[in-house]
Coordinates of C-alpha atoms and ligand atoms in Angstrom, one line a residue:
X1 CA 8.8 7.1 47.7
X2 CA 12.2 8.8 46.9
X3 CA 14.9 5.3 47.2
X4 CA 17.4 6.8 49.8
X5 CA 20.5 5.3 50.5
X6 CA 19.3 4.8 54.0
X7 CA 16.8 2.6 52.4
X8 CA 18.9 0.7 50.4
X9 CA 21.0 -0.3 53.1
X10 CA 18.2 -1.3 55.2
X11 CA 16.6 -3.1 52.1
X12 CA 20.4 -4.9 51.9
X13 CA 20.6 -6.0 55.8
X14 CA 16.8 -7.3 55.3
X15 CA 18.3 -9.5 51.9
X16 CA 21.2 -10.5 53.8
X17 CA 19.4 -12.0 56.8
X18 CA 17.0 -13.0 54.6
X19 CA 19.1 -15.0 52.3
X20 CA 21.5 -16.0 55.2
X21 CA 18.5 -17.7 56.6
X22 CA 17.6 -19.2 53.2
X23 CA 21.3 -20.6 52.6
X24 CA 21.7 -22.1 55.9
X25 CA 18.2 -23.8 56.1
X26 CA 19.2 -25.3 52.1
X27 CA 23.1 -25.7 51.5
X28 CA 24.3 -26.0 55.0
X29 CA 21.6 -28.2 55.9
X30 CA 21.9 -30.6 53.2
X31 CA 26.3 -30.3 53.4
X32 CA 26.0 -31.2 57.8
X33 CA 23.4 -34.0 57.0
X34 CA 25.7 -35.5 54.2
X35 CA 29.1 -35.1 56.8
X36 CA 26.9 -36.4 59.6
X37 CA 26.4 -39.6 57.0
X38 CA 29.5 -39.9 56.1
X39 CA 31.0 -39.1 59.7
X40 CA 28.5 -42.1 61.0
X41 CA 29.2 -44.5 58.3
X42 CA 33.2 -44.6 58.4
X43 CA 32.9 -45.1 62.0
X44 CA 30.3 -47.6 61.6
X45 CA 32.3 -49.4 59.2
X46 CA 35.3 -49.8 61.3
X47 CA 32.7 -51.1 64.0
X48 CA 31.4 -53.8 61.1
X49 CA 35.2 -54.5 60.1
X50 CA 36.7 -55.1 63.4
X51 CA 33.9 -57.6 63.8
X52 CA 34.2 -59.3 60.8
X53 CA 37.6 -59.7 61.9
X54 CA 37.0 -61.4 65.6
X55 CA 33.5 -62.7 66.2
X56 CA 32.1 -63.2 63.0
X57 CA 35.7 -64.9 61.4
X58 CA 35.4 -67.2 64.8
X59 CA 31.5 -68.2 64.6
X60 CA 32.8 -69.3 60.8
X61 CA 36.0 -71.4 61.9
X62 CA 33.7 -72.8 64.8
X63 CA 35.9 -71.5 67.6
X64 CA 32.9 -69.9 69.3
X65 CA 29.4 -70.7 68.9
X66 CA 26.8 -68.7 67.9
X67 CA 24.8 -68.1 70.8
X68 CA 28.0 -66.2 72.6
X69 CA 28.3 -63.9 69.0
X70 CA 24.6 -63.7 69.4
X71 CA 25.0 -62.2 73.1
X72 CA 27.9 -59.9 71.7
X73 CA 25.7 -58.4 69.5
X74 CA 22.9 -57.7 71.7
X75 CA 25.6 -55.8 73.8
X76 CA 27.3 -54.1 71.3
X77 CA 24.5 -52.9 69.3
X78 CA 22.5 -51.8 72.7
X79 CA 25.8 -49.7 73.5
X80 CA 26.1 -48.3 69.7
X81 CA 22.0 -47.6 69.5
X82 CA 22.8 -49.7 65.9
X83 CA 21.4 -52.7 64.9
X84 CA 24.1 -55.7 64.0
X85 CA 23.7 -58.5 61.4
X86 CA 25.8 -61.1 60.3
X87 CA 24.2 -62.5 57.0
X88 CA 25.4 -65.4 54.6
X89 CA 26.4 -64.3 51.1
X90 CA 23.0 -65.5 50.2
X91 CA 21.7 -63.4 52.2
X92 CA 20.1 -65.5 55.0
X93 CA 20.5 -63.8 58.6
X94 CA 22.9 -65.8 60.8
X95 CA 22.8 -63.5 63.9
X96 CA 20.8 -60.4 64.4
X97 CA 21.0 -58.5 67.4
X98 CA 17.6 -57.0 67.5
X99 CA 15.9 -60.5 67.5
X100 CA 17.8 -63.9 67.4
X101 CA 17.2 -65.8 64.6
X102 CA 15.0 -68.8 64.8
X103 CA 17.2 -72.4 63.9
X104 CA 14.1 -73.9 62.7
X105 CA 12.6 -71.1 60.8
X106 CA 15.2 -69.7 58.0
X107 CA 15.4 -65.7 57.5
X108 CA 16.1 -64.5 54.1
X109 CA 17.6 -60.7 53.0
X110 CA 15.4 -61.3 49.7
X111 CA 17.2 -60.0 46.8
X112 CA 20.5 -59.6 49.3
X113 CA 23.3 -58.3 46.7
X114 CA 26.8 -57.0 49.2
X115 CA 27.5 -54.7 46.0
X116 CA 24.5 -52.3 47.8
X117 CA 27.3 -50.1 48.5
X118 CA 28.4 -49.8 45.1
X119 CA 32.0 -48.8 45.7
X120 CA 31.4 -46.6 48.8
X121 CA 30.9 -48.9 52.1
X122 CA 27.5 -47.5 53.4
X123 CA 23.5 -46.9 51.8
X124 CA 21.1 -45.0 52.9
X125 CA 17.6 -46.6 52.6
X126 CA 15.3 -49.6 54.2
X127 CA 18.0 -51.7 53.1
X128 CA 16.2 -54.6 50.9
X129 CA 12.5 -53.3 52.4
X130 CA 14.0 -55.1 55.9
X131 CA 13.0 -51.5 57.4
X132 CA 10.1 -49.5 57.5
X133 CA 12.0 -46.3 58.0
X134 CA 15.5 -45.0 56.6
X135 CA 18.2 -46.5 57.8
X136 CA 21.9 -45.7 57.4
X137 CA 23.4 -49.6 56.6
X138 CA 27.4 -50.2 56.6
X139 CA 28.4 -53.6 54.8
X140 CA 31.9 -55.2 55.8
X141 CA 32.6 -58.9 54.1
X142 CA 33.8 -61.3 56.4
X143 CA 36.6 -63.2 54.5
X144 CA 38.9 -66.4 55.0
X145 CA 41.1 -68.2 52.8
X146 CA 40.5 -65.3 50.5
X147 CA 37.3 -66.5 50.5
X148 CA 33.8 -64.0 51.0
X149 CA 32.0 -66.2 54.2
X150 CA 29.0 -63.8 54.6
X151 CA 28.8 -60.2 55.9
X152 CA 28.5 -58.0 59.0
X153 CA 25.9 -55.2 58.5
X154 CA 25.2 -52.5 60.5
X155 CA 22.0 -50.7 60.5
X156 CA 21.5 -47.2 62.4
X157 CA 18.1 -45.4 62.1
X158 CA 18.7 -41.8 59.8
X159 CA 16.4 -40.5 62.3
X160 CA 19.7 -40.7 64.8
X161 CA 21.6 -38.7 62.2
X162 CA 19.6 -36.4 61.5
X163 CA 19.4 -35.4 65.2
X164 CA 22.8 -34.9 65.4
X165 CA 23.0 -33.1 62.2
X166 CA 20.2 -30.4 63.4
X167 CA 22.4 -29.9 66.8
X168 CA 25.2 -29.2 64.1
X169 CA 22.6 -27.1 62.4
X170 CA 21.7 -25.1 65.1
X171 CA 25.3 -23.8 65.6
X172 CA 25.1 -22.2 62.1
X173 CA 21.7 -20.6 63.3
X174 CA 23.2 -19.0 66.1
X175 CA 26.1 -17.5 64.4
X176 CA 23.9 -16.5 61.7
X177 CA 21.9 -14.8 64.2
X178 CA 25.2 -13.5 66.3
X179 CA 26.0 -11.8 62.5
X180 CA 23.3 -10.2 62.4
X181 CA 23.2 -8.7 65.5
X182 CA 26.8 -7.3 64.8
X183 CA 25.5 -5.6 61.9
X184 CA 22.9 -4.0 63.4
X185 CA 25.2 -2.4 65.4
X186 CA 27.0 -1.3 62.7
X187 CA 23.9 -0.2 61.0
X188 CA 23.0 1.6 64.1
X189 CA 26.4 3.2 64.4
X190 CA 26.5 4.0 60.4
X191 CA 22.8 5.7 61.2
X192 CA 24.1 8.0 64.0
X193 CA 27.3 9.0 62.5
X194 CA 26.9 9.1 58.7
X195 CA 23.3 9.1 57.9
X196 CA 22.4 12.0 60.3
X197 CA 25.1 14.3 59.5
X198 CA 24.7 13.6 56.1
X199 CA 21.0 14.9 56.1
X200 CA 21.9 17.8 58.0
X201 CA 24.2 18.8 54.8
X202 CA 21.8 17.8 52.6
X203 CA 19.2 20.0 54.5
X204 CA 21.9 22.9 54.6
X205 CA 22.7 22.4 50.7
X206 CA 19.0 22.6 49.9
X207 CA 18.9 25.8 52.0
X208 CA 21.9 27.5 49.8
X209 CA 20.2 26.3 46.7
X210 CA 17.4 28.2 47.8
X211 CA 19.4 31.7 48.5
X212 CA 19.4 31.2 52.5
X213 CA 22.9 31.3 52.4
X214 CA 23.3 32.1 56.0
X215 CA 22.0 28.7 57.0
X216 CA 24.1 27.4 59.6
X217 CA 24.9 23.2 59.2
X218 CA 24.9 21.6 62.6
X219 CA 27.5 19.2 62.0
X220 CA 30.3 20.0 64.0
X221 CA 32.7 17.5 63.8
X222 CA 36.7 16.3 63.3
X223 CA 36.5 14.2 60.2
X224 CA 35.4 13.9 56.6
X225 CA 31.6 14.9 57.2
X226 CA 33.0 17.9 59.3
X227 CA 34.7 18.7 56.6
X228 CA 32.2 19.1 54.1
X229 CA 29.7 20.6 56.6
X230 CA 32.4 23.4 56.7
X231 CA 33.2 23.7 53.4
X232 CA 29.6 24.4 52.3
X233 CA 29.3 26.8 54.9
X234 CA 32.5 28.4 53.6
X235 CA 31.3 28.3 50.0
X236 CA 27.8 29.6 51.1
X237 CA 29.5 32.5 52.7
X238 CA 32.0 33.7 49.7
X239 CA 29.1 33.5 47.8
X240 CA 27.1 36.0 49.9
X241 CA 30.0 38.2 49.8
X242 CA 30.4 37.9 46.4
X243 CA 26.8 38.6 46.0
X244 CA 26.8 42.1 48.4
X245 CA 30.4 42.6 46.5
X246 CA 28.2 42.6 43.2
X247 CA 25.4 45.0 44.6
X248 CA 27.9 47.3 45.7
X249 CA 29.9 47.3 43.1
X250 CA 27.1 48.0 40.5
X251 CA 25.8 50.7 43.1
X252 CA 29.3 52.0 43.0
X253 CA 29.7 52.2 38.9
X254 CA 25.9 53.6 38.3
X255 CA 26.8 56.2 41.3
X256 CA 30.5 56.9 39.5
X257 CA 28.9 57.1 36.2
X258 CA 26.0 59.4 37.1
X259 CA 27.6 62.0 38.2
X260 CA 29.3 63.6 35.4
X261 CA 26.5 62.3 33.4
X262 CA 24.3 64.5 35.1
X263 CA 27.0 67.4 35.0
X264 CA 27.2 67.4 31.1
X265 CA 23.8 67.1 30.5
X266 CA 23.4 70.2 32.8
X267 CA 26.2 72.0 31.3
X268 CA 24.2 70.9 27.2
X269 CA 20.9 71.9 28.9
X270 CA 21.8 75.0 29.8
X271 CA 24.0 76.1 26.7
X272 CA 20.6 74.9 24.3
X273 CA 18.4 77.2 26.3
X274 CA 20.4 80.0 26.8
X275 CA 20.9 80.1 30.5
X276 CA 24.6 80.2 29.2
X277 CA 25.6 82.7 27.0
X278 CA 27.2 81.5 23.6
X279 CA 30.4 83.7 24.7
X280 CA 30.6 81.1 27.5
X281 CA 30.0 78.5 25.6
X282 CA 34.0 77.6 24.8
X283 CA 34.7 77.2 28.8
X284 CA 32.1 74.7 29.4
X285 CA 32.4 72.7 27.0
X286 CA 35.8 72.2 27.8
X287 CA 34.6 71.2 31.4
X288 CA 31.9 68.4 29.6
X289 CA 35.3 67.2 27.9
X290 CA 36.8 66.9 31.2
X291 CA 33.9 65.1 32.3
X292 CA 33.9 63.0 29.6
X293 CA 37.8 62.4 29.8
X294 CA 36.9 61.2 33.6
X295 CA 34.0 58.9 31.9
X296 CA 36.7 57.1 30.0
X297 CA 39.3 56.7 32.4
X298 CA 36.4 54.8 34.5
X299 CA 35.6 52.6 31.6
X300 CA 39.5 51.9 31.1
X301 CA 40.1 51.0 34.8
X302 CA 37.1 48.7 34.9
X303 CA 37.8 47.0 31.5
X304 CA 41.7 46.8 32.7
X305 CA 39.9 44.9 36.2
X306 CA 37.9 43.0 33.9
X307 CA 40.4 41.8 31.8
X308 CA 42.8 41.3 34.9
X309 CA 40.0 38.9 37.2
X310 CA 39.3 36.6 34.5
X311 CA 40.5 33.3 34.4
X312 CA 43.4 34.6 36.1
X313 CA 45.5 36.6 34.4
X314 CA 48.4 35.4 32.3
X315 CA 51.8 36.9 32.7
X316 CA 54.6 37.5 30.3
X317 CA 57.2 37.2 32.1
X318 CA 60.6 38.4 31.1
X319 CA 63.9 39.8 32.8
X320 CA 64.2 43.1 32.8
X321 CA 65.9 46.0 34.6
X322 CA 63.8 47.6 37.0
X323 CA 65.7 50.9 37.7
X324 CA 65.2 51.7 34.0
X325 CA 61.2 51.2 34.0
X326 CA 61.8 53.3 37.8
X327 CA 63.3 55.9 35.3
X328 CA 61.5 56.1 32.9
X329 CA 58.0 56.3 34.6
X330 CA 59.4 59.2 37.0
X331 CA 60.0 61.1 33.1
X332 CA 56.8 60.3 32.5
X333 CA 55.6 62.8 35.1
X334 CA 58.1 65.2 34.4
X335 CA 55.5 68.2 33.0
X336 CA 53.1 67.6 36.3
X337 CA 56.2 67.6 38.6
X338 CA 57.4 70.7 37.3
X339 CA 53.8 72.8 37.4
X340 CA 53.6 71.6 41.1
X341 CA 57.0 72.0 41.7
X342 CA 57.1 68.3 43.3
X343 CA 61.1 66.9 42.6
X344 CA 60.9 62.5 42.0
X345 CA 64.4 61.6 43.9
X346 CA 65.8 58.1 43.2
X347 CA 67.1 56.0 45.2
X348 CA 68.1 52.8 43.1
X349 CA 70.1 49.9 44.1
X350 CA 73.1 49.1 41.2
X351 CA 73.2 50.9 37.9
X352 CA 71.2 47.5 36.6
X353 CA 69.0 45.7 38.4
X354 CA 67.5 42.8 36.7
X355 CA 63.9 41.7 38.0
X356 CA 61.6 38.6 36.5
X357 CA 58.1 40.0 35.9
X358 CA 55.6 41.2 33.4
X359 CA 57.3 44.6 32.3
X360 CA 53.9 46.3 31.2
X361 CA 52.4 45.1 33.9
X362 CA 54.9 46.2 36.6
X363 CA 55.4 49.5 34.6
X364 CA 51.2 49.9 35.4
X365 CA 51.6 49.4 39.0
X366 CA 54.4 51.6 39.2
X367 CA 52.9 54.4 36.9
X368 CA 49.1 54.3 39.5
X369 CA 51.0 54.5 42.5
X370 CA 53.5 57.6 41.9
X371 CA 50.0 59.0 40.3
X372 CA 48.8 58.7 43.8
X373 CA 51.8 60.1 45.6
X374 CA 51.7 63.3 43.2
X375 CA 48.2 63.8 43.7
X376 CA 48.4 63.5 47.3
X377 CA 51.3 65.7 47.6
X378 CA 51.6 69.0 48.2
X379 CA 53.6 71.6 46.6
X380 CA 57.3 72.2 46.9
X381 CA 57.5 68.2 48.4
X382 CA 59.5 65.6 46.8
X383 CA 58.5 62.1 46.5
X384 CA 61.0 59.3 46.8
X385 CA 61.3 56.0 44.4
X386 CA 64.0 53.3 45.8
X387 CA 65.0 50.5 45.0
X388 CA 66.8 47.6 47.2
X389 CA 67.8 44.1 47.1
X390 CA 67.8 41.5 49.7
X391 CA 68.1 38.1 48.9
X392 CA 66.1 37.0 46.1
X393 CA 63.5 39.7 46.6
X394 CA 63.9 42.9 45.3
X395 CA 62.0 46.2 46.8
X396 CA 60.2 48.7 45.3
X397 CA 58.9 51.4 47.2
X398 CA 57.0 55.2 46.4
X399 CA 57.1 57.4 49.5
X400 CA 55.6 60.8 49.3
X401 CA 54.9 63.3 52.1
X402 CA 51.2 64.4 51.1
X403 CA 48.3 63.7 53.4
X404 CA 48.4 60.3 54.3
X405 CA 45.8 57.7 54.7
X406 CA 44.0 57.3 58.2
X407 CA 44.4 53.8 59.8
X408 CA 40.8 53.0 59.4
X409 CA 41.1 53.4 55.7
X410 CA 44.5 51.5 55.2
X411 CA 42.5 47.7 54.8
X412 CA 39.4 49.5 52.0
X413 CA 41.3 51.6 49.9
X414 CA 42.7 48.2 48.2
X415 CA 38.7 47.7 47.0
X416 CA 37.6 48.7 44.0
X417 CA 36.3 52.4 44.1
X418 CA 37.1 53.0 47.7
X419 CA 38.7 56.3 48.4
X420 CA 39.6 58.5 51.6
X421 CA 37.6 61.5 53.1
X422 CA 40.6 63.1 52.8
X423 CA 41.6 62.8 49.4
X424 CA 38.0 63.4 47.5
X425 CA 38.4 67.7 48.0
X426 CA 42.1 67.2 46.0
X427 CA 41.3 64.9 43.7
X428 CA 37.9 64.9 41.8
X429 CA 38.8 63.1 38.9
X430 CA 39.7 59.8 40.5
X431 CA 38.0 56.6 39.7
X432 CA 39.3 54.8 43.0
X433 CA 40.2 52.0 40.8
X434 CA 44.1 52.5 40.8
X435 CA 44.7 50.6 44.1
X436 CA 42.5 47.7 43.1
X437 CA 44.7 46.9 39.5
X438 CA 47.7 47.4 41.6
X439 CA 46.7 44.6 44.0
X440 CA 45.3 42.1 41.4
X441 CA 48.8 42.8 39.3
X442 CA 50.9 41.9 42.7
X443 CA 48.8 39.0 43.4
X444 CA 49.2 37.8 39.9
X445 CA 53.0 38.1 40.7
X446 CA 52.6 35.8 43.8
X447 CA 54.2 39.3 45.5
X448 CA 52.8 40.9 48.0
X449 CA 52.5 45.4 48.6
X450 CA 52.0 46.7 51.9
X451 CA 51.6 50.5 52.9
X452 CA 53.0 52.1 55.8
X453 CA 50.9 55.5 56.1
X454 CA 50.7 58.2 58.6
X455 CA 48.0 60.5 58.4
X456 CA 49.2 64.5 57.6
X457 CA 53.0 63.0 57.3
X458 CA 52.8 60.7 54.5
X459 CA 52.5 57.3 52.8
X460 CA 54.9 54.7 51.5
X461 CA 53.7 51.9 49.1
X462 CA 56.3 49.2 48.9
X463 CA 55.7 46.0 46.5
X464 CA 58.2 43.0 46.2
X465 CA 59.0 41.2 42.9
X466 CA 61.7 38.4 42.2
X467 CA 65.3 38.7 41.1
X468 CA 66.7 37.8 38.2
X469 CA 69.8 35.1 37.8
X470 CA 70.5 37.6 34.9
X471 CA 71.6 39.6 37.8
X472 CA 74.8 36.9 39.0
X473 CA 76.3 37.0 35.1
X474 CA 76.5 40.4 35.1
X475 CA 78.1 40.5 38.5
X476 CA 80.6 37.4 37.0
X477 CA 81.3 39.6 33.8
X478 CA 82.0 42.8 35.7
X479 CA 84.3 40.7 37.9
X480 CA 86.5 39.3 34.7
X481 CA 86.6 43.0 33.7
Ligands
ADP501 P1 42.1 56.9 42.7 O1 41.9 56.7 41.3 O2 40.9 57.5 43.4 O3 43.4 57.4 43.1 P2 43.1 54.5 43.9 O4 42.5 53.1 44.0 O5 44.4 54.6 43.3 O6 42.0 55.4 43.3 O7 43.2 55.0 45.4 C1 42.1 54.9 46.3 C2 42.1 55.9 47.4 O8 43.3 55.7 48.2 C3 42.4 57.3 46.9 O9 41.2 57.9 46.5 C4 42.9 58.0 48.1 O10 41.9 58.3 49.0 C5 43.7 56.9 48.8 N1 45.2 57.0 48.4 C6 45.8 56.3 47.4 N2 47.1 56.6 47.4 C7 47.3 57.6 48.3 C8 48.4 58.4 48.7 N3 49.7 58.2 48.2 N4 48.3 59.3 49.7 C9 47.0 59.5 50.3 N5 45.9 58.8 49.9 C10 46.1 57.8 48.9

């Protein structure tokens, strides 16, 4: 059988009662008989001691006579349940309340010796063989002119004692048993609301392990185990959706690579058997160069996503001025802008204006997203680049006035490969992969982008990053100027 920590915790609570039982019926046994004993015998012995000092130091100076001590005893010892004795240090009985002693026929304690007690001032035994049973015996000298004139001894049957030690006893069985009852409260409470739950998340883990991961674990609760129950099912979830984000992504690269796959080798085909002439040769194979140029602009943007995704990616951050990287990827378009007759305005905050980012990075983002606006533009439109400050966030933003995104679209063209109805007649080439480096860069950034789009007017893409303090000591050297 598998050991389950339900099973060890019964398997404890069994040991414990089991043991509990064990200690009380040994060591607290033996411990209550001893401080019953002990208990008895000091009491006892201030009994024996106080008469020592009255009726047995008055039957020895003759101021009473025996017969009256005699009577005492029987009285005394009837109300004590003990047995008194007043014995010579020889050891012969003078008085004993149990039976009076005969005057003519002499009793003897054979082998008497008062040091019994050796040091303590009771024994436990049948005292000299007087008794058939044990008895518990307390020895007090009677003395007078410093002088040892016999002893008082009282006897008291163990039997007594160890009555009154097993009502002492008892007590411990009771709250032994009370205990135990409490814990199987607990137990029962532990059962119903940690053992339960916990095999509902064991069930629910075992389901995940086994690819059900829409396995939904019952345990709806506020604290710890409530917790993890959610957790899992969060887990379980990302990694469906990182599963179907897998399929489709694989889908979505054998579908993007096919195509102009199949194109050139239609294109080859033909030229080899003559379907095209050699004259034509030259034009198409400078369309399966175009396709093959598309072919490795794919293989770019996914090894640039790669690269970006793992193990986060690691910025090198520097300060520098973002109205010149502004600038100088707006030249970079120059030649396209001036075939579509498209004008890049600026609209830049400052002459300087110091940002803390990764320059390539930023220049990436930057350089995909007025890619976007020109291919999305019309002719004859103009595309606007700003940049503003506000606070410790600075602004970016590319607007253009092409054909806009539709407000269904606005949330999926951030996904790797998405693109618009709208856009897939103007631009063939694209690889839908622009949009999805831009977002990973931003989040790498801790920045965020948001678009504000309007179908047939327009889009704007506007991405924050953080200002510079370089930006404050040129401000305080301008100032001095
Ligand atoms: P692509 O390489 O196809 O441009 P992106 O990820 O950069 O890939 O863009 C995804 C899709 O978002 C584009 O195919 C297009 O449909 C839409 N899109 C992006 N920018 C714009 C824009 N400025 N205007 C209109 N549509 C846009």
């Amino acid at each position: 059988m598998r050991k389950t920590l339900y099973f060890r915790i019964i398997l404890a609570y069994i040991l414990f009662g089991l043991f509990g039982f064990i200690a009380v019926a040994t060591v607290v046994s033996r411990l209550t008989t001893q401080y019953c004993i002990r208990d008895k015998a000091r009491a006892l012995y201030g009994e024996a001691s106080r008469i020592s000092d009255t009726y047995a130091s008055d039957l020895y100076n003759a101021t009473v006579s025996l017969e009256a001590v005699q009577a005492q005893m029987e009285a005394l010892s009837a109300y004590m349940d003990t047995e008194i004795w007043i014995l010579n240090p020889s050891g012969r009985m003078v008085v004993n309340s149990a039976q009076a002693p005969d005057p003519n026929q002499e009793k003897l304690v054979e082998n008497f010796d008062s040091t019994v007690t050796a040091g303590n001032y009771y024994t436990v035994g049948t005292f000299f063989d007087s008794f058939d049973h044990d008895v518990l015996s307390v020895v007090a000298p009677i003395t007078s002119d410093f002088k040892i004139r016999g002893y008082v001894v009282i006897h008291m049957p163990m039997e007594n004692i160890r009555r009154d030690a097993d009502s002492m006893l008892n007590i411990s069985y009771m709250m032994l048993i009370i205990l135990l009852v409490l814990s199987l409260i607990i137990l029962l409470f532990f059962t119903e609301y940690v053992y339960r739950p916990l095999r509902r998340i064991i069930a629910g883990a075992e389901q995940y392990a086994l690819g059900n991961m829409h396995y939904p674990i019952p345990v709806e609760r506020e604290d710890e185990l409530g917790y993890l129950a959610a957790s899992l099912g969060y887990m379980a979830d990302t990694i469906a959706r990182a599963e179907d984000d897998q399929k489709k992504f694989i889908a979505n690269v054998s579908h993007d690579f096919r195509s102009p796959l199949t194109s050139i080798r239609g294109f080859l085909e033909a030229m080899l058997d003559g379907t095209i002439p050699p004259d034509r040769h030259e034009h198409y194979l400078g369309v399966v160069l175009k396709e093959t140029d598309r072919l490795a602009k794919l293989t770019n943007g996914l090894l640039t996503l790669n690269n970006l995704n793992t193990g986060g990616m690691l910025l090198q951050r520097t300060d520098f001025d973002i109205n010149a990287v502004i600038r100088s990827v707006a030249a970079s378009f120059e030649q396209t802008c001036r075939t579509r007759r498209i004008s890049i305005r600026l609209v830049l905050t400052g002459r300087i204006l110091y940002v803390n980012a990764d320059l390539e990075k930023i220049q990436q983002v930057l350089y995909n997203l007025v890619d976007n606006a020109l291919k999305f533009s019309r002719e004859d439109s103009e595309i606007t680049i700003e940049s503003t400050e506000k606070g410790d966030t600075i602004f970016v933003s590319v607007r253009d006035s092409g054909i806009g995104i539709p407000k269904e679209d606005q949330k999926l063209i951030w996904d790797r490969f998405y693109k618009t109805d709208l856009s897939r007649g103007k631009d063939k080439k694209g690889t839908g992969l622009g949009l999805s480096i831009v977002r990973e860069i931003i989040r790498a950034h801790e920045e965020n982008i948001n678009l504000v789009s309007t179908e047939g007017v327009g889009s704007t893409f506007t991405f924050t990053l953080r200002r510079s303090d370089l930006n404050d000591e040129l401000n305080d050297m301008g100032d001095q100027e």
